[in-house]
Short mmCIF file of C-alpha atoms and ligand atoms in Angstrom, two decimals:
data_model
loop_
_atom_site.label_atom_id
_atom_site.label_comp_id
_atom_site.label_asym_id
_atom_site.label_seq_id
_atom_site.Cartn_x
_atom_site.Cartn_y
_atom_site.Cartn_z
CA UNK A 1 12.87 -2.69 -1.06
CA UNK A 2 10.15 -1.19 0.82
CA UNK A 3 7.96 1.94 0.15
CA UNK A 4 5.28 3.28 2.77
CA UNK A 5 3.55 6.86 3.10
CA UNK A 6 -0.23 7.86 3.07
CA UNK A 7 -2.93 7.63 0.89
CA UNK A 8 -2.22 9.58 -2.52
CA UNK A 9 1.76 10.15 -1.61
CA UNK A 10 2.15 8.54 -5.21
CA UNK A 11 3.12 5.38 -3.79
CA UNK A 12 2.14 2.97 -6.66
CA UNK A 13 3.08 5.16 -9.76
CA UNK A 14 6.79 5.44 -8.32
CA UNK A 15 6.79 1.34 -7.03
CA UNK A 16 6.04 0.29 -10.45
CA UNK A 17 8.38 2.42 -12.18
CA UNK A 18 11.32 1.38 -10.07
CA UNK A 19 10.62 -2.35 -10.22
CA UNK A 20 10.53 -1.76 -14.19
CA UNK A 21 13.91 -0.19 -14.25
CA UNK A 22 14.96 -2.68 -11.81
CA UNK A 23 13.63 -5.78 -13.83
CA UNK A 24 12.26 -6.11 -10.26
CA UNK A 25 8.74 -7.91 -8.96
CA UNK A 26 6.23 -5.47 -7.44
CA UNK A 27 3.84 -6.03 -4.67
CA UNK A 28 1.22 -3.59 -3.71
CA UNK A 29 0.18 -4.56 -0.48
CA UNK A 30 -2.75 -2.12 -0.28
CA UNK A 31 -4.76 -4.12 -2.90
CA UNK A 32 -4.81 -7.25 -1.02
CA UNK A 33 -6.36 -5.16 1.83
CA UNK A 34 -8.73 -3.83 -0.76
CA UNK A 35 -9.66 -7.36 -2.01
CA UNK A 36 -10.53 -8.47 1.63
CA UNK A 37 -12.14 -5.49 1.99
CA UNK A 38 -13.82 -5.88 -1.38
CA UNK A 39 -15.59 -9.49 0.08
CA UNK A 40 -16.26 -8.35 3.42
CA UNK A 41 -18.64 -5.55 1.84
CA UNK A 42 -20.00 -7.86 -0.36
CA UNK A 43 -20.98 -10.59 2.37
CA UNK A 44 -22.21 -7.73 5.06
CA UNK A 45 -19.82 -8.34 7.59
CA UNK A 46 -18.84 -6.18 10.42
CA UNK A 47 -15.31 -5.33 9.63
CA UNK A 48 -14.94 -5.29 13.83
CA UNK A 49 -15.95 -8.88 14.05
CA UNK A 50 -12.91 -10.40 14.76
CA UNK A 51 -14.22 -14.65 14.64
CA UNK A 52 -16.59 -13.24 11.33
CA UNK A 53 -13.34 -11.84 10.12
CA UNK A 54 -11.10 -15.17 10.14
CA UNK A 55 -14.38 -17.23 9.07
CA UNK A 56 -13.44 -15.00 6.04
CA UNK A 57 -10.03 -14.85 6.15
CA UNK A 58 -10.05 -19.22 6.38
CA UNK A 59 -11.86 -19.57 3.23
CA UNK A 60 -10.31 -16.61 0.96
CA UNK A 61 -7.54 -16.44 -1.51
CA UNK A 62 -5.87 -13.83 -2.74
CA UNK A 63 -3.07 -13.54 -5.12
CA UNK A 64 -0.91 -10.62 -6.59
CA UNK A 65 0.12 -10.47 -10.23
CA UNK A 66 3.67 -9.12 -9.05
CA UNK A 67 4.52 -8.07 -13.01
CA UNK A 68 5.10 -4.65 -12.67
CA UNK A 69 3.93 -3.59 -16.29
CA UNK A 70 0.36 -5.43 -15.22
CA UNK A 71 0.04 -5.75 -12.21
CA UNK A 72 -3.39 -7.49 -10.93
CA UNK A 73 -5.01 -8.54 -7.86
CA UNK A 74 -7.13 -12.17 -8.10
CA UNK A 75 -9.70 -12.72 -5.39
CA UNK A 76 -10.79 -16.61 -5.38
CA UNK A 77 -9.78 -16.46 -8.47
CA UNK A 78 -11.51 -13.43 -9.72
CA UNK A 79 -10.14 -10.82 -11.31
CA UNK A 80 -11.19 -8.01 -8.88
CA UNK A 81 -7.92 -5.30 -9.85
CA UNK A 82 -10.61 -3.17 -11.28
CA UNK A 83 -13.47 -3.27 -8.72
CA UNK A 84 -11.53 -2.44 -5.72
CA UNK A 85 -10.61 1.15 -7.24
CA UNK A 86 -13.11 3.01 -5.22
CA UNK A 87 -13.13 5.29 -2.20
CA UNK A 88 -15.80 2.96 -0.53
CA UNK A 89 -12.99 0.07 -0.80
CA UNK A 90 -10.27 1.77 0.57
CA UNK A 91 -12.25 3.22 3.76
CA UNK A 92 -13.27 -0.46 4.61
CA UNK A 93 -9.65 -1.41 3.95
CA UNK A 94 -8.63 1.05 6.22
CA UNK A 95 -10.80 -0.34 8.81
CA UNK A 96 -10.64 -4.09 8.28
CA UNK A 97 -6.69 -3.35 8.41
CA UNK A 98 -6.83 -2.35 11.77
CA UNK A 99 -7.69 -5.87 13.02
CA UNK A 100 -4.58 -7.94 13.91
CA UNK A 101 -5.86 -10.95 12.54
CA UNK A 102 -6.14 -10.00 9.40
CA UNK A 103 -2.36 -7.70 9.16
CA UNK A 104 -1.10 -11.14 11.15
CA UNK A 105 -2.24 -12.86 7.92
CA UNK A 106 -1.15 -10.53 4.84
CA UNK A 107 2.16 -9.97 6.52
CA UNK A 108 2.72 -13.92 6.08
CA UNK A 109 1.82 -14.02 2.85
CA UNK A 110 3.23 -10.95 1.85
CA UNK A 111 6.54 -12.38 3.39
CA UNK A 112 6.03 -15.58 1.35
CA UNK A 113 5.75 -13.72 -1.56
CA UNK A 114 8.85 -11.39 -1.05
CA UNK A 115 11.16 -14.54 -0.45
CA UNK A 116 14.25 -13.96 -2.66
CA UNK A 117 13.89 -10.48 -2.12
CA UNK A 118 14.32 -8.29 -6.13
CA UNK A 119 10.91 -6.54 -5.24
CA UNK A 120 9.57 -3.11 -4.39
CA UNK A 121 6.57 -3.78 -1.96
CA UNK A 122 4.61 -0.35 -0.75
CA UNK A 123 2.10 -0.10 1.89
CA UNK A 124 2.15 1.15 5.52
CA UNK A 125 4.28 -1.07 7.18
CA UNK A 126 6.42 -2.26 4.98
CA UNK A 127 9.70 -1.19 5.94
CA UNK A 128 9.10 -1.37 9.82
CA UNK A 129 6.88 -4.54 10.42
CA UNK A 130 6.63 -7.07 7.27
CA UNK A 131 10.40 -6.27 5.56
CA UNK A 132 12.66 -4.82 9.06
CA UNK A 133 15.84 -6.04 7.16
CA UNK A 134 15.00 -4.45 3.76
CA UNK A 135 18.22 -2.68 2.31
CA UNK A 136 16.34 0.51 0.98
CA UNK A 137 13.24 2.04 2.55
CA UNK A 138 11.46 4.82 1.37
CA UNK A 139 8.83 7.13 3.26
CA UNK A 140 6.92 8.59 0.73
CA UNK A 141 4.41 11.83 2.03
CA UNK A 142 2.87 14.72 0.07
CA UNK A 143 1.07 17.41 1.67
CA UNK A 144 -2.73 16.32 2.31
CA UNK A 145 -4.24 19.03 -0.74
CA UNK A 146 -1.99 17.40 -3.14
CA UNK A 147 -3.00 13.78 -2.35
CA UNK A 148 -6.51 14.51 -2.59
CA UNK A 149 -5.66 16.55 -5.73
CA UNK A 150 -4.18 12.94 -7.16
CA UNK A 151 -6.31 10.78 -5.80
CA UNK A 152 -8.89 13.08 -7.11
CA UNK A 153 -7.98 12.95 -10.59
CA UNK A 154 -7.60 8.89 -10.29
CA UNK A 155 -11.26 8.74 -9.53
CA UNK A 156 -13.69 11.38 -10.80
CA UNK A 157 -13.92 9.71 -13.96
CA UNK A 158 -15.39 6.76 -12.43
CA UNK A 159 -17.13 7.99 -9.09
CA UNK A 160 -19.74 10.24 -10.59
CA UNK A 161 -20.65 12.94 -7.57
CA UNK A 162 -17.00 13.09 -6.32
CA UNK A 163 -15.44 16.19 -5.40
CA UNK A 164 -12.32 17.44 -4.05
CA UNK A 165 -13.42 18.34 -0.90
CA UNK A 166 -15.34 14.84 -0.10
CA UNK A 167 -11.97 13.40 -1.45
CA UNK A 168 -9.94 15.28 0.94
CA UNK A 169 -11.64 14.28 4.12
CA UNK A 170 -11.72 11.05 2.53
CA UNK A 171 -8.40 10.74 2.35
CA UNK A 172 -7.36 12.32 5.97
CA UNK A 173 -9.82 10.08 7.57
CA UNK A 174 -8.02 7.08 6.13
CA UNK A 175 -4.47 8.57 7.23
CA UNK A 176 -5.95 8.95 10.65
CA UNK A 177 -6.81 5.66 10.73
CA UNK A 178 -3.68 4.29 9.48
CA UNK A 179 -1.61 6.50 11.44
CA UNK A 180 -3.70 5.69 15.14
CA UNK A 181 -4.35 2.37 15.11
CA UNK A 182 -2.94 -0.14 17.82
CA UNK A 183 -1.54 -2.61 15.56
CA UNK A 184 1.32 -1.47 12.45
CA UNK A 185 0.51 1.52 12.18
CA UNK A 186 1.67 4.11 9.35
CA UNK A 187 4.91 5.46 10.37
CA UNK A 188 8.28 6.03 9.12
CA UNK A 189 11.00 3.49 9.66
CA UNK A 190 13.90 4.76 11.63
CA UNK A 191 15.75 3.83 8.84
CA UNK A 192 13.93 4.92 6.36
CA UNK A 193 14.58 8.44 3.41
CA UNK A 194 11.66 10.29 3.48
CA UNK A 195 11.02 11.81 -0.03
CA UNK A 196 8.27 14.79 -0.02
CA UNK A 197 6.70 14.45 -2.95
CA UNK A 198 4.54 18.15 -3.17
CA UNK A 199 6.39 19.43 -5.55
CA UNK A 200 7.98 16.40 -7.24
CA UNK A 201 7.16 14.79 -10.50
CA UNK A 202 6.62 11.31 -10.09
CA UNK A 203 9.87 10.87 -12.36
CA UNK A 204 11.71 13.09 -10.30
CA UNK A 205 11.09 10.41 -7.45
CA UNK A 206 12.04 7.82 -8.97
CA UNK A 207 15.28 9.17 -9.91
CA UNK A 208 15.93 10.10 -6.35
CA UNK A 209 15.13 6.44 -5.55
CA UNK A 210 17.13 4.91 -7.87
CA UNK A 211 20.12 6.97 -6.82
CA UNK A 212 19.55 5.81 -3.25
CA UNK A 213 19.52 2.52 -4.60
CA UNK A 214 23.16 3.01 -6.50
CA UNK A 215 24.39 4.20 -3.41
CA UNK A 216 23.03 1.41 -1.23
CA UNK A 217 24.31 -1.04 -3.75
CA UNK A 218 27.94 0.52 -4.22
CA UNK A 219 28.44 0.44 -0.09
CA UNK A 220 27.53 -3.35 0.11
CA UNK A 221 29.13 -4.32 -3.45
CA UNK A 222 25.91 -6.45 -4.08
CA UNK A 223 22.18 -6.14 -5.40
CA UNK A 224 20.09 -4.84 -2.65
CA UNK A 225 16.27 -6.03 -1.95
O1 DC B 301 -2.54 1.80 -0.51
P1 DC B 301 -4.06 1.70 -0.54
O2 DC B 301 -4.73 3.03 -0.55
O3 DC B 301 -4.53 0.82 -1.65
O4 DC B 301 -4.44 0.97 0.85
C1 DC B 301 -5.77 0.78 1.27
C2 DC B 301 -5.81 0.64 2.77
O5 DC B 301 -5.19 -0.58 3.15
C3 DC B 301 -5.08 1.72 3.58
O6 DC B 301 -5.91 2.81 3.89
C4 DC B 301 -4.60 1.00 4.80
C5 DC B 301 -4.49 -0.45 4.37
N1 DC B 301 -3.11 -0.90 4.21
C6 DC B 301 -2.44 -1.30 5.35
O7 DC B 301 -2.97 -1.19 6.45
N2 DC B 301 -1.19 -1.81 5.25
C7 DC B 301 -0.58 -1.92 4.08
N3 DC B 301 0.65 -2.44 4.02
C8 DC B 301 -1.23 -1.49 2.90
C9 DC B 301 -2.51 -0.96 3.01
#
């Protein structure tokens, strides 16, 4: 199954939870972004420079720990599921994700990874580009105060300086980005249930998911994916 929304739309909290109750695998998609991301910073490349991009892309590995109770993110086989936590990652994940050479990559290894299907994979374009055919999709949005508020709370303890309004416009330059690039960009899946999650408990989510689930399941008398 597929979940996509913005940045802070509580995305990974509600992915995990479901793939527990599931006794499903769990892919978060935006980590191997942040992991690319993660190197290109590190080696000073120009996240614009298309042949410098696949120079990186050709010699880089990254793999997902898809266990949804600890989940982790190796990077030429480093553990990196810590360092890519920042603000600073996810801005230059937001920008080397707008390259199609590098979204042309993930997407085949996050389909190689999703073979067999029993897994809840959340991202942006999950549920329109990478998984079309997946039986539930889920658009997942918040209003932009609260996702800031969350995202926020994630990282003041370890980004000493932050405040809420840097993390704000922080967090709506990254949806603009997502949401106006050429290639995949953030949107919701015809198909999709969009779930508001201002004024939801994260529990309250995934109930709502896993009664879309039931349903899905009970109209096609088989496990969905
Ligand atoms: O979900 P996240 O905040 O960890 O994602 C970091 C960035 O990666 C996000 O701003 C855009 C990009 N991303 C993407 O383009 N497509 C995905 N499927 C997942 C993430």
């Amino acid at each position: 199954m597929a979940i996509d929304g913005p940045a802070g739309a509580g995305k990974s909290t509600v992915a995990k939870a479901v793939a527990k109750r599931l006794g499903y695998r769990y892919m978060d998609t935006g980590a191997m972004y942040r992991a690319l991301a993660w190197k290109v910073m590190r080696q000073g490349v120009d996240p614009g420079d298309e042949s410098a991009l696949e120079e990186i892309l050709e010699s880089t590995e990254v793999d997902l720990g898809a266990d949804a109770a600890s989940p982790s993110v190796m990077l030429d086989g480093a553990d990196v599921s810590g360092a890519i936590r920042t603000a600073e990652v996810g801005q230059m994940a937001s920008r080397v994700s707008g390259m199609g050479i590098v979204r042309r990559r993930m997407a085949d290894l996050q389909r190689a990874m999703g073979r067999g299907g029993c897994i809840v994979a959340e991202g942006r374009d999950m549920g329109t580009v990478v998984f079309p055919d997946a039986d539930v999709k889920i658009y997942l949005d918040a209003s932009p105060e609260t996702r800031a508020r969350r995202r926020f709370k994630e990282l003041a303890g370890r980004e000493a300086g932050l405040t809420l309004e840097a993390t704000l416009a922080d967090v709506m330059r990254r949806d603009r980005r997502d949401k106006e690039r050429a290639v995949a960009p953030l949107r919701q899946a015809d198909d999709a249930l969009r779930i508001d999650s201002t004024t939801l408990s994260a529990s309250a989510v995934v109930d709502r998911i896993l009664r879309e689930i039931d349903a899905k399941s009970n109209e096609d008398g088989r496990t969905v994916s």
